[in-house]
JSON list of C-alpha atoms in Angstrom, two decimals:
[
{"chain": "A", "resi": 1, "resn": "UNK", "atom": "CA", "xyz": [22.49, 16.31, -3.93]},
{"chain": "A", "resi": 2, "resn": "UNK", "atom": "CA", "xyz": [21.17, 19.15, -6.08]},
{"chain": "A", "resi": 3, "resn": "UNK", "atom": "CA", "xyz": [18.70, 21.65, -4.72]},
{"chain": "A", "resi": 4, "resn": "UNK", "atom": "CA", "xyz": [16.00, 20.28, -7.06]},
{"chain": "A", "resi": 5, "resn": "UNK", "atom": "CA", "xyz": [16.55, 16.71, -5.87]},
{"chain": "A", "resi": 6, "resn": "UNK", "atom": "CA", "xyz": [16.65, 17.83, -2.25]},
{"chain": "A", "resi": 7, "resn": "UNK", "atom": "CA", "xyz": [13.29, 19.59, -2.75]},
{"chain": "A", "resi": 8, "resn": "UNK", "atom": "CA", "xyz": [11.83, 16.38, -4.20]},
{"chain": "A", "resi": 9, "resn": "UNK", "atom": "CA", "xyz": [12.73, 14.58, -0.96]},
{"chain": "A", "resi": 10, "resn": "UNK", "atom": "CA", "xyz": [10.97, 16.94, 1.46]},
{"chain": "A", "resi": 11, "resn": "UNK", "atom": "CA", "xyz": [7.98, 15.75, 3.48]},
{"chain": "A", "resi": 12, "resn": "UNK", "atom": "CA", "xyz": [5.76, 18.25, 1.67]},
{"chain": "A", "resi": 13, "resn": "UNK", "atom": "CA", "xyz": [6.84, 16.99, -1.75]},
{"chain": "A", "resi": 14, "resn": "UNK", "atom": "CA", "xyz": [6.19, 13.44, -0.57]},
{"chain": "A", "resi": 15, "resn": "UNK", "atom": "CA", "xyz": [2.66, 14.41, 0.49]},
{"chain": "A", "resi": 16, "resn": "UNK", "atom": "CA", "xyz": [2.01, 16.08, -2.88]},
{"chain": "A", "resi": 17, "resn": "UNK", "atom": "CA", "xyz": [3.31, 13.07, -4.87]},
{"chain": "A", "resi": 18, "resn": "UNK", "atom": "CA", "xyz": [1.14, 10.69, -2.86]},
{"chain": "A", "resi": 19, "resn": "UNK", "atom": "CA", "xyz": [-1.94, 12.91, -3.13]},
{"chain": "A", "resi": 20, "resn": "UNK", "atom": "CA", "xyz": [-1.53, 13.08, -6.88]},
{"chain": "A", "resi": 21, "resn": "UNK", "atom": "CA", "xyz": [-0.88, 9.33, -7.15]},
{"chain": "A", "resi": 22, "resn": "UNK", "atom": "CA", "xyz": [-4.19, 8.74, -5.37]},
{"chain": "A", "resi": 23, "resn": "UNK", "atom": "CA", "xyz": [-5.82, 11.25, -7.74]},
{"chain": "A", "resi": 24, "resn": "UNK", "atom": "CA", "xyz": [-7.04, 13.38, -4.85]},
{"chain": "A", "resi": 25, "resn": "UNK", "atom": "CA", "xyz": [-7.41, 17.16, -4.97]},
{"chain": "A", "resi": 26, "resn": "UNK", "atom": "CA", "xyz": [-6.15, 19.56, -2.33]},
{"chain": "A", "resi": 27, "resn": "UNK", "atom": "CA", "xyz": [-9.80, 20.07, -1.43]},
{"chain": "A", "resi": 28, "resn": "UNK", "atom": "CA", "xyz": [-10.41, 16.31, -0.99]},
{"chain": "A", "resi": 29, "resn": "UNK", "atom": "CA", "xyz": [-7.48, 15.84, 1.37]},
{"chain": "A", "resi": 30, "resn": "UNK", "atom": "CA", "xyz": [-7.97, 19.11, 3.24]},
{"chain": "A", "resi": 31, "resn": "UNK", "atom": "CA", "xyz": [-11.61, 18.32, 3.99]},
{"chain": "A", "resi": 32, "resn": "UNK", "atom": "CA", "xyz": [-10.89, 14.79, 5.20]},
{"chain": "A", "resi": 33, "resn": "UNK", "atom": "CA", "xyz": [-7.85, 15.87, 7.24]},
{"chain": "A", "resi": 34, "resn": "UNK", "atom": "CA", "xyz": [-9.69, 18.87, 8.71]},
{"chain": "A", "resi": 35, "resn": "UNK", "atom": "CA", "xyz": [-7.18, 21.48, 7.51]},
{"chain": "A", "resi": 36, "resn": "UNK", "atom": "CA", "xyz": [-7.62, 24.37, 5.11]},
{"chain": "A", "resi": 37, "resn": "UNK", "atom": "CA", "xyz": [-6.63, 23.96, 1.47]},
{"chain": "A", "resi": 38, "resn": "UNK", "atom": "CA", "xyz": [-4.26, 26.90, 1.87]},
{"chain": "A", "resi": 39, "resn": "UNK", "atom": "CA", "xyz": [-2.49, 25.29, 4.82]},
{"chain": "A", "resi": 40, "resn": "UNK", "atom": "CA", "xyz": [-2.20, 21.95, 3.03]},
{"chain": "A", "resi": 41, "resn": "UNK", "atom": "CA", "xyz": [-0.84, 23.64, -0.09]},
{"chain": "A", "resi": 42, "resn": "UNK", "atom": "CA", "xyz": [1.65, 25.56, 2.03]},
{"chain": "A", "resi": 43, "resn": "UNK", "atom": "CA", "xyz": [2.79, 22.31, 3.73]},
{"chain": "A", "resi": 44, "resn": "UNK", "atom": "CA", "xyz": [3.21, 20.59, 0.36]},
{"chain": "A", "resi": 45, "resn": "UNK", "atom": "CA", "xyz": [5.31, 23.49, -0.95]},
{"chain": "A", "resi": 46, "resn": "UNK", "atom": "CA", "xyz": [7.47, 23.52, 2.19]},
{"chain": "A", "resi": 47, "resn": "UNK", "atom": "CA", "xyz": [6.38, 27.03, 3.12]},
{"chain": "A", "resi": 48, "resn": "UNK", "atom": "CA", "xyz": [4.87, 26.08, 6.46]},
{"chain": "A", "resi": 49, "resn": "UNK", "atom": "CA", "xyz": [5.26, 23.31, 8.97]},
{"chain": "A", "resi": 50, "resn": "UNK", "atom": "CA", "xyz": [2.54, 21.08, 10.34]},
{"chain": "A", "resi": 51, "resn": "UNK", "atom": "CA", "xyz": [2.02, 19.80, 13.85]},
{"chain": "A", "resi": 52, "resn": "UNK", "atom": "CA", "xyz": [2.40, 16.07, 14.43]},
{"chain": "A", "resi": 53, "resn": "UNK", "atom": "CA", "xyz": [-1.36, 15.70, 14.84]},
{"chain": "A", "resi": 54, "resn": "UNK", "atom": "CA", "xyz": [-1.98, 17.52, 11.53]},
{"chain": "A", "resi": 55, "resn": "UNK", "atom": "CA", "xyz": [0.57, 15.28, 9.77]},
{"chain": "A", "resi": 56, "resn": "UNK", "atom": "CA", "xyz": [-1.12, 12.23, 11.29]},
{"chain": "A", "resi": 57, "resn": "UNK", "atom": "CA", "xyz": [-4.51, 13.32, 9.91]},
{"chain": "A", "resi": 58, "resn": "UNK", "atom": "CA", "xyz": [-3.10, 14.09, 6.45]},
{"chain": "A", "resi": 59, "resn": "UNK", "atom": "CA", "xyz": [-1.16, 10.83, 6.35]},
{"chain": "A", "resi": 60, "resn": "UNK", "atom": "CA", "xyz": [-4.25, 8.90, 7.41]},
{"chain": "A", "resi": 61, "resn": "UNK", "atom": "CA", "xyz": [-6.14, 10.29, 4.40]},
{"chain": "A", "resi": 62, "resn": "UNK", "atom": "CA", "xyz": [-3.20, 9.47, 2.11]},
{"chain": "A", "resi": 63, "resn": "UNK", "atom": "CA", "xyz": [-2.72, 6.00, 3.67]},
{"chain": "A", "resi": 64, "resn": "UNK", "atom": "CA", "xyz": [0.85, 6.77, 4.72]},
{"chain": "A", "resi": 65, "resn": "UNK", "atom": "CA", "xyz": [2.71, 6.37, 7.96]},
{"chain": "A", "resi": 66, "resn": "UNK", "atom": "CA", "xyz": [4.11, 9.67, 9.23]},
{"chain": "A", "resi": 67, "resn": "UNK", "atom": "CA", "xyz": [7.55, 8.01, 9.23]},
{"chain": "A", "resi": 68, "resn": "UNK", "atom": "CA", "xyz": [7.22, 7.44, 5.46]},
{"chain": "A", "resi": 69, "resn": "UNK", "atom": "CA", "xyz": [7.50, 11.20, 4.98]},
{"chain": "A", "resi": 70, "resn": "UNK", "atom": "CA", "xyz": [11.02, 11.13, 6.36]},
{"chain": "A", "resi": 71, "resn": "UNK", "atom": "CA", "xyz": [12.22, 7.80, 4.92]},
{"chain": "A", "resi": 72, "resn": "UNK", "atom": "CA", "xyz": [15.18, 8.07, 2.63]},
{"chain": "A", "resi": 73, "resn": "UNK", "atom": "CA", "xyz": [14.43, 7.27, -0.98]},
{"chain": "A", "resi": 74, "resn": "UNK", "atom": "CA", "xyz": [16.30, 4.35, -2.48]},
{"chain": "A", "resi": 75, "resn": "UNK", "atom": "CA", "xyz": [19.53, 5.56, -4.00]},
{"chain": "A", "resi": 76, "resn": "UNK", "atom": "CA", "xyz": [19.86, 5.11, -7.76]},
{"chain": "A", "resi": 77, "resn": "UNK", "atom": "CA", "xyz": [23.21, 3.47, -7.02]},
{"chain": "A", "resi": 78, "resn": "UNK", "atom": "CA", "xyz": [21.67, 1.21, -4.32]},
{"chain": "A", "resi": 79, "resn": "UNK", "atom": "CA", "xyz": [18.20, 0.26, -5.60]},
{"chain": "A", "resi": 80, "resn": "UNK", "atom": "CA", "xyz": [18.23, -3.22, -4.02]},
{"chain": "A", "resi": 81, "resn": "UNK", "atom": "CA", "xyz": [15.99, -4.08, -1.09]},
{"chain": "A", "resi": 82, "resn": "UNK", "atom": "CA", "xyz": [17.17, -7.19, 0.76]},
{"chain": "A", "resi": 83, "resn": "UNK", "atom": "CA", "xyz": [14.47, -9.70, 1.64]},
{"chain": "A", "resi": 84, "resn": "UNK", "atom": "CA", "xyz": [16.37, -10.58, 4.83]},
{"chain": "A", "resi": 85, "resn": "UNK", "atom": "CA", "xyz": [15.81, -7.00, 6.01]},
{"chain": "A", "resi": 86, "resn": "UNK", "atom": "CA", "xyz": [12.05, -7.05, 5.36]},
{"chain": "A", "resi": 87, "resn": "UNK", "atom": "CA", "xyz": [9.71, -7.25, 8.32]},
{"chain": "A", "resi": 88, "resn": "UNK", "atom": "CA", "xyz": [6.62, -9.44, 8.19]},
{"chain": "A", "resi": 89, "resn": "UNK", "atom": "CA", "xyz": [3.32, -8.51, 9.79]},
{"chain": "A", "resi": 90, "resn": "UNK", "atom": "CA", "xyz": [0.79, -11.08, 10.99]},
{"chain": "A", "resi": 91, "resn": "UNK", "atom": "CA", "xyz": [-2.78, -10.54, 9.86]},
{"chain": "A", "resi": 92, "resn": "UNK", "atom": "CA", "xyz": [-5.99, -12.49, 9.46]},
{"chain": "A", "resi": 93, "resn": "UNK", "atom": "CA", "xyz": [-5.84, -16.06, 10.72]},
{"chain": "A", "resi": 94, "resn": "UNK", "atom": "CA", "xyz": [-2.57, -17.94, 10.18]},
{"chain": "A", "resi": 95, "resn": "UNK", "atom": "CA", "xyz": [-1.36, -15.39, 7.63]},
{"chain": "A", "resi": 96, "resn": "UNK", "atom": "CA", "xyz": [1.43, -12.84, 7.30]},
{"chain": "A", "resi": 97, "resn": "UNK", "atom": "CA", "xyz": [2.55, -10.31, 4.73]},
{"chain": "A", "resi": 98, "resn": "UNK", "atom": "CA", "xyz": [5.79, -8.57, 3.87]},
{"chain": "A", "resi": 99, "resn": "UNK", "atom": "CA", "xyz": [5.97, -5.29, 1.97]},
{"chain": "A", "resi": 100, "resn": "UNK", "atom": "CA", "xyz": [8.45, -5.64, -0.90]},
{"chain": "A", "resi": 101, "resn": "UNK", "atom": "CA", "xyz": [8.40, -2.06, -2.19]},
{"chain": "A", "resi": 102, "resn": "UNK", "atom": "CA", "xyz": [10.03, 0.96, -0.55]},
{"chain": "A", "resi": 103, "resn": "UNK", "atom": "CA", "xyz": [7.88, 3.20, 1.61]},
{"chain": "A", "resi": 104, "resn": "UNK", "atom": "CA", "xyz": [8.36, 6.14, -0.76]},
{"chain": "A", "resi": 105, "resn": "UNK", "atom": "CA", "xyz": [6.73, 4.43, -3.77]},
{"chain": "A", "resi": 106, "resn": "UNK", "atom": "CA", "xyz": [3.58, 6.32, -4.71]},
{"chain": "A", "resi": 107, "resn": "UNK", "atom": "CA", "xyz": [2.26, 4.35, -7.68]},
{"chain": "A", "resi": 108, "resn": "UNK", "atom": "CA", "xyz": [2.95, 0.67, -6.99]},
{"chain": "A", "resi": 109, "resn": "UNK", "atom": "CA", "xyz": [3.00, -1.62, -3.98]},
{"chain": "A", "resi": 110, "resn": "UNK", "atom": "CA", "xyz": [4.02, -5.29, -3.78]},
{"chain": "A", "resi": 111, "resn": "UNK", "atom": "CA", "xyz": [3.24, -7.53, -0.82]},
{"chain": "A", "resi": 112, "resn": "UNK", "atom": "CA", "xyz": [4.28, -11.14, -0.31]},
{"chain": "A", "resi": 113, "resn": "UNK", "atom": "CA", "xyz": [1.66, -13.15, 1.57]},
{"chain": "A", "resi": 114, "resn": "UNK", "atom": "CA", "xyz": [2.16, -16.42, 3.43]},
{"chain": "A", "resi": 115, "resn": "UNK", "atom": "CA", "xyz": [-0.76, -18.60, 4.53]},
{"chain": "A", "resi": 116, "resn": "UNK", "atom": "CA", "xyz": [-0.43, -21.52, 6.94]},
{"chain": "A", "resi": 117, "resn": "UNK", "atom": "CA", "xyz": [-2.64, -24.56, 6.20]},
{"chain": "A", "resi": 118, "resn": "UNK", "atom": "CA", "xyz": [-6.24, -23.27, 6.43]},
{"chain": "A", "resi": 119, "resn": "UNK", "atom": "CA", "xyz": [-4.91, -19.72, 6.98]},
{"chain": "A", "resi": 120, "resn": "UNK", "atom": "CA", "xyz": [-6.84, -16.75, 5.63]},
{"chain": "A", "resi": 121, "resn": "UNK", "atom": "CA", "xyz": [-7.07, -12.99, 5.52]},
{"chain": "A", "resi": 122, "resn": "UNK", "atom": "CA", "xyz": [-9.84, -13.34, 8.09]},
{"chain": "A", "resi": 123, "resn": "UNK", "atom": "CA", "xyz": [-13.34, -14.68, 8.48]},
{"chain": "A", "resi": 124, "resn": "UNK", "atom": "CA", "xyz": [-15.00, -11.72, 6.77]},
{"chain": "A", "resi": 125, "resn": "UNK", "atom": "CA", "xyz": [-14.14, -10.17, 3.40]},
{"chain": "A", "resi": 126, "resn": "UNK", "atom": "CA", "xyz": [-12.50, -6.76, 3.66]},
{"chain": "A", "resi": 127, "resn": "UNK", "atom": "CA", "xyz": [-11.81, -3.66, 1.57]},
{"chain": "A", "resi": 128, "resn": "UNK", "atom": "CA", "xyz": [-9.01, -1.10, 1.54]},
{"chain": "A", "resi": 129, "resn": "UNK", "atom": "CA", "xyz": [-8.91, 2.01, -0.62]},
{"chain": "A", "resi": 130, "resn": "UNK", "atom": "CA", "xyz": [-9.91, 1.82, -4.27]},
{"chain": "A", "resi": 131, "resn": "UNK", "atom": "CA", "xyz": [-6.80, 0.56, -6.03]},
{"chain": "A", "resi": 132, "resn": "UNK", "atom": "CA", "xyz": [-6.28, -1.85, -8.87]},
{"chain": "A", "resi": 133, "resn": "UNK", "atom": "CA", "xyz": [-5.10, -5.07, -7.26]},
{"chain": "A", "resi": 134, "resn": "UNK", "atom": "CA", "xyz": [-3.68, -8.27, -8.70]},
{"chain": "A", "resi": 135, "resn": "UNK", "atom": "CA", "xyz": [-3.12, -11.42, -6.65]},
{"chain": "A", "resi": 136, "resn": "UNK", "atom": "CA", "xyz": [-0.69, -14.00, -8.10]},
{"chain": "A", "resi": 137, "resn": "UNK", "atom": "CA", "xyz": [-0.37, -17.42, -6.47]},
{"chain": "A", "resi": 138, "resn": "UNK", "atom": "CA", "xyz": [3.30, -18.34, -6.15]},
{"chain": "A", "resi": 139, "resn": "UNK", "atom": "CA", "xyz": [2.88, -21.68, -4.39]},
{"chain": "A", "resi": 140, "resn": "UNK", "atom": "CA", "xyz": [0.02, -23.74, -3.04]},
{"chain": "A", "resi": 141, "resn": "UNK", "atom": "CA", "xyz": [-3.72, -23.50, -3.53]},
{"chain": "A", "resi": 142, "resn": "UNK", "atom": "CA", "xyz": [-5.96, -20.64, -2.46]},
{"chain": "A", "resi": 143, "resn": "UNK", "atom": "CA", "xyz": [-9.54, -19.58, -2.77]},
{"chain": "A", "resi": 144, "resn": "UNK", "atom": "CA", "xyz": [-10.15, -15.92, -3.47]},
{"chain": "A", "resi": 145, "resn": "UNK", "atom": "CA", "xyz": [-13.65, -14.61, -2.81]},
{"chain": "A", "resi": 146, "resn": "UNK", "atom": "CA", "xyz": [-14.60, -11.30, -4.44]},
{"chain": "A", "resi": 147, "resn": "UNK", "atom": "CA", "xyz": [-18.08, -9.89, -3.94]},
{"chain": "A", "resi": 148, "resn": "UNK", "atom": "CA", "xyz": [-19.29, -13.32, -2.80]},
{"chain": "A", "resi": 149, "resn": "UNK", "atom": "CA", "xyz": [-17.92, -15.19, -5.84]},
{"chain": "A", "resi": 150, "resn": "UNK", "atom": "CA", "xyz": [-15.18, -17.74, -5.03]},
{"chain": "A", "resi": 151, "resn": "UNK", "atom": "CA", "xyz": [-12.32, -18.58, -7.39]},
{"chain": "A", "resi": 152, "resn": "UNK", "atom": "CA", "xyz": [-9.98, -21.57, -6.88]},
{"chain": "A", "resi": 153, "resn": "UNK", "atom": "CA", "xyz": [-6.39, -20.68, -7.82]},
{"chain": "A", "resi": 154, "resn": "UNK", "atom": "CA", "xyz": [-3.20, -22.74, -8.00]},
{"chain": "A", "resi": 155, "resn": "UNK", "atom": "CA", "xyz": [0.45, -21.82, -8.62]},
{"chain": "A", "resi": 156, "resn": "UNK", "atom": "CA", "xyz": [0.86, -19.04, -11.22]},
{"chain": "A", "resi": 157, "resn": "UNK", "atom": "CA", "xyz": [-2.88, -18.37, -11.50]},
{"chain": "A", "resi": 158, "resn": "UNK", "atom": "CA", "xyz": [-3.88, -14.75, -10.88]},
{"chain": "A", "resi": 159, "resn": "UNK", "atom": "CA", "xyz": [-6.99, -12.69, -10.31]},
{"chain": "A", "resi": 160, "resn": "UNK", "atom": "CA", "xyz": [-7.55, -8.93, -10.52]},
{"chain": "A", "resi": 161, "resn": "UNK", "atom": "CA", "xyz": [-10.10, -6.69, -8.81]},
{"chain": "A", "resi": 162, "resn": "UNK", "atom": "CA", "xyz": [-10.57, -3.29, -7.20]},
{"chain": "A", "resi": 163, "resn": "UNK", "atom": "CA", "xyz": [-9.49, -3.21, -3.57]},
{"chain": "A", "resi": 164, "resn": "UNK", "atom": "CA", "xyz": [-12.78, -1.45, -2.77]},
{"chain": "A", "resi": 165, "resn": "UNK", "atom": "CA", "xyz": [-14.67, -4.67, -3.55]},
{"chain": "A", "resi": 166, "resn": "UNK", "atom": "CA", "xyz": [-15.06, -7.00, -0.54]},
{"chain": "A", "resi": 167, "resn": "UNK", "atom": "CA", "xyz": [-12.48, -9.76, -0.88]},
{"chain": "A", "resi": 168, "resn": "UNK", "atom": "CA", "xyz": [-10.98, -12.62, 1.12]},
{"chain": "A", "resi": 169, "resn": "UNK", "atom": "CA", "xyz": [-8.11, -15.06, 0.51]},
{"chain": "A", "resi": 170, "resn": "UNK", "atom": "CA", "xyz": [-7.77, -18.49, 2.14]},
{"chain": "A", "resi": 171, "resn": "UNK", "atom": "CA", "xyz": [-5.44, -21.47, 1.78]},
{"chain": "A", "resi": 172, "resn": "UNK", "atom": "CA", "xyz": [-7.82, -24.07, 0.40]},
{"chain": "A", "resi": 173, "resn": "UNK", "atom": "CA", "xyz": [-6.36, -27.56, 1.06]},
{"chain": "A", "resi": 174, "resn": "UNK", "atom": "CA", "xyz": [-6.11, -27.35, 4.83]},
{"chain": "A", "resi": 175, "resn": "UNK", "atom": "CA", "xyz": [-2.86, -29.34, 4.64]},
{"chain": "A", "resi": 176, "resn": "UNK", "atom": "CA", "xyz": [-0.28, -27.15, 2.90]},
{"chain": "A", "resi": 177, "resn": "UNK", "atom": "CA", "xyz": [1.09, -23.64, 3.02]},
{"chain": "A", "resi": 178, "resn": "UNK", "atom": "CA", "xyz": [0.47, -21.11, 0.25]},
{"chain": "A", "resi": 179, "resn": "UNK", "atom": "CA", "xyz": [2.33, -18.01, -0.92]},
{"chain": "A", "resi": 180, "resn": "UNK", "atom": "CA", "xyz": [0.85, -15.18, -2.93]},
{"chain": "A", "resi": 181, "resn": "UNK", "atom": "CA", "xyz": [2.04, -11.88, -4.33]},
{"chain": "A", "resi": 182, "resn": "UNK", "atom": "CA", "xyz": [-0.22, -8.83, -4.26]},
{"chain": "A", "resi": 183, "resn": "UNK", "atom": "CA", "xyz": [0.43, -5.87, -6.55]},
{"chain": "A", "resi": 184, "resn": "UNK", "atom": "CA", "xyz": [-1.55, -2.68, -5.98]},
{"chain": "A", "resi": 185, "resn": "UNK", "atom": "CA", "xyz": [-1.67, 0.63, -7.75]},
{"chain": "A", "resi": 186, "resn": "UNK", "atom": "CA", "xyz": [-1.75, 3.06, -6.09]},
{"chain": "A", "resi": 187, "resn": "UNK", "atom": "CA", "xyz": [-0.52, 1.67, -2.75]},
{"chain": "A", "resi": 188, "resn": "UNK", "atom": "CA", "xyz": [-3.06, 1.16, 0.01]},
{"chain": "A", "resi": 189, "resn": "UNK", "atom": "CA", "xyz": [-0.81, -0.01, 2.87]}
]
């Protein structure tokens, strides 16, 4: 690996790429993470190290897991992610999601959602970040509520919204499963 490509893989470079992808300034992140701009800049440039607690605060602002800073980027010769290796996470009521994009992606995130009959993202609408989000129904029927307005969607219908707007997704028949695909830019999970 060349020195330039090694530098692009450092934790500091990863923090900088993510900060820029979220269109945040050094000042924005430093203030929210309770560090000085100088220290954050120095961490991003690899000129100083951060404690675990400082990394946790910075990563929280950037909506990253600390482990994401050290994850290996997908190799250009091995760009395939195997679905069988993906780990699902339960959320809401009778729902789960699987992240389909690598942890090091800064500009795009794909999640596959599965809803049991009558499953939902939860009783109450929720928000996360302020990303552009598209939900595409792959199978089944769902209702998507955005800012109190409900939309009935079937296979291959889609809806777009800002993730900062209160939203909720629910399987709408009560008798069948549903699958959806979320795409977000920049990532919020």
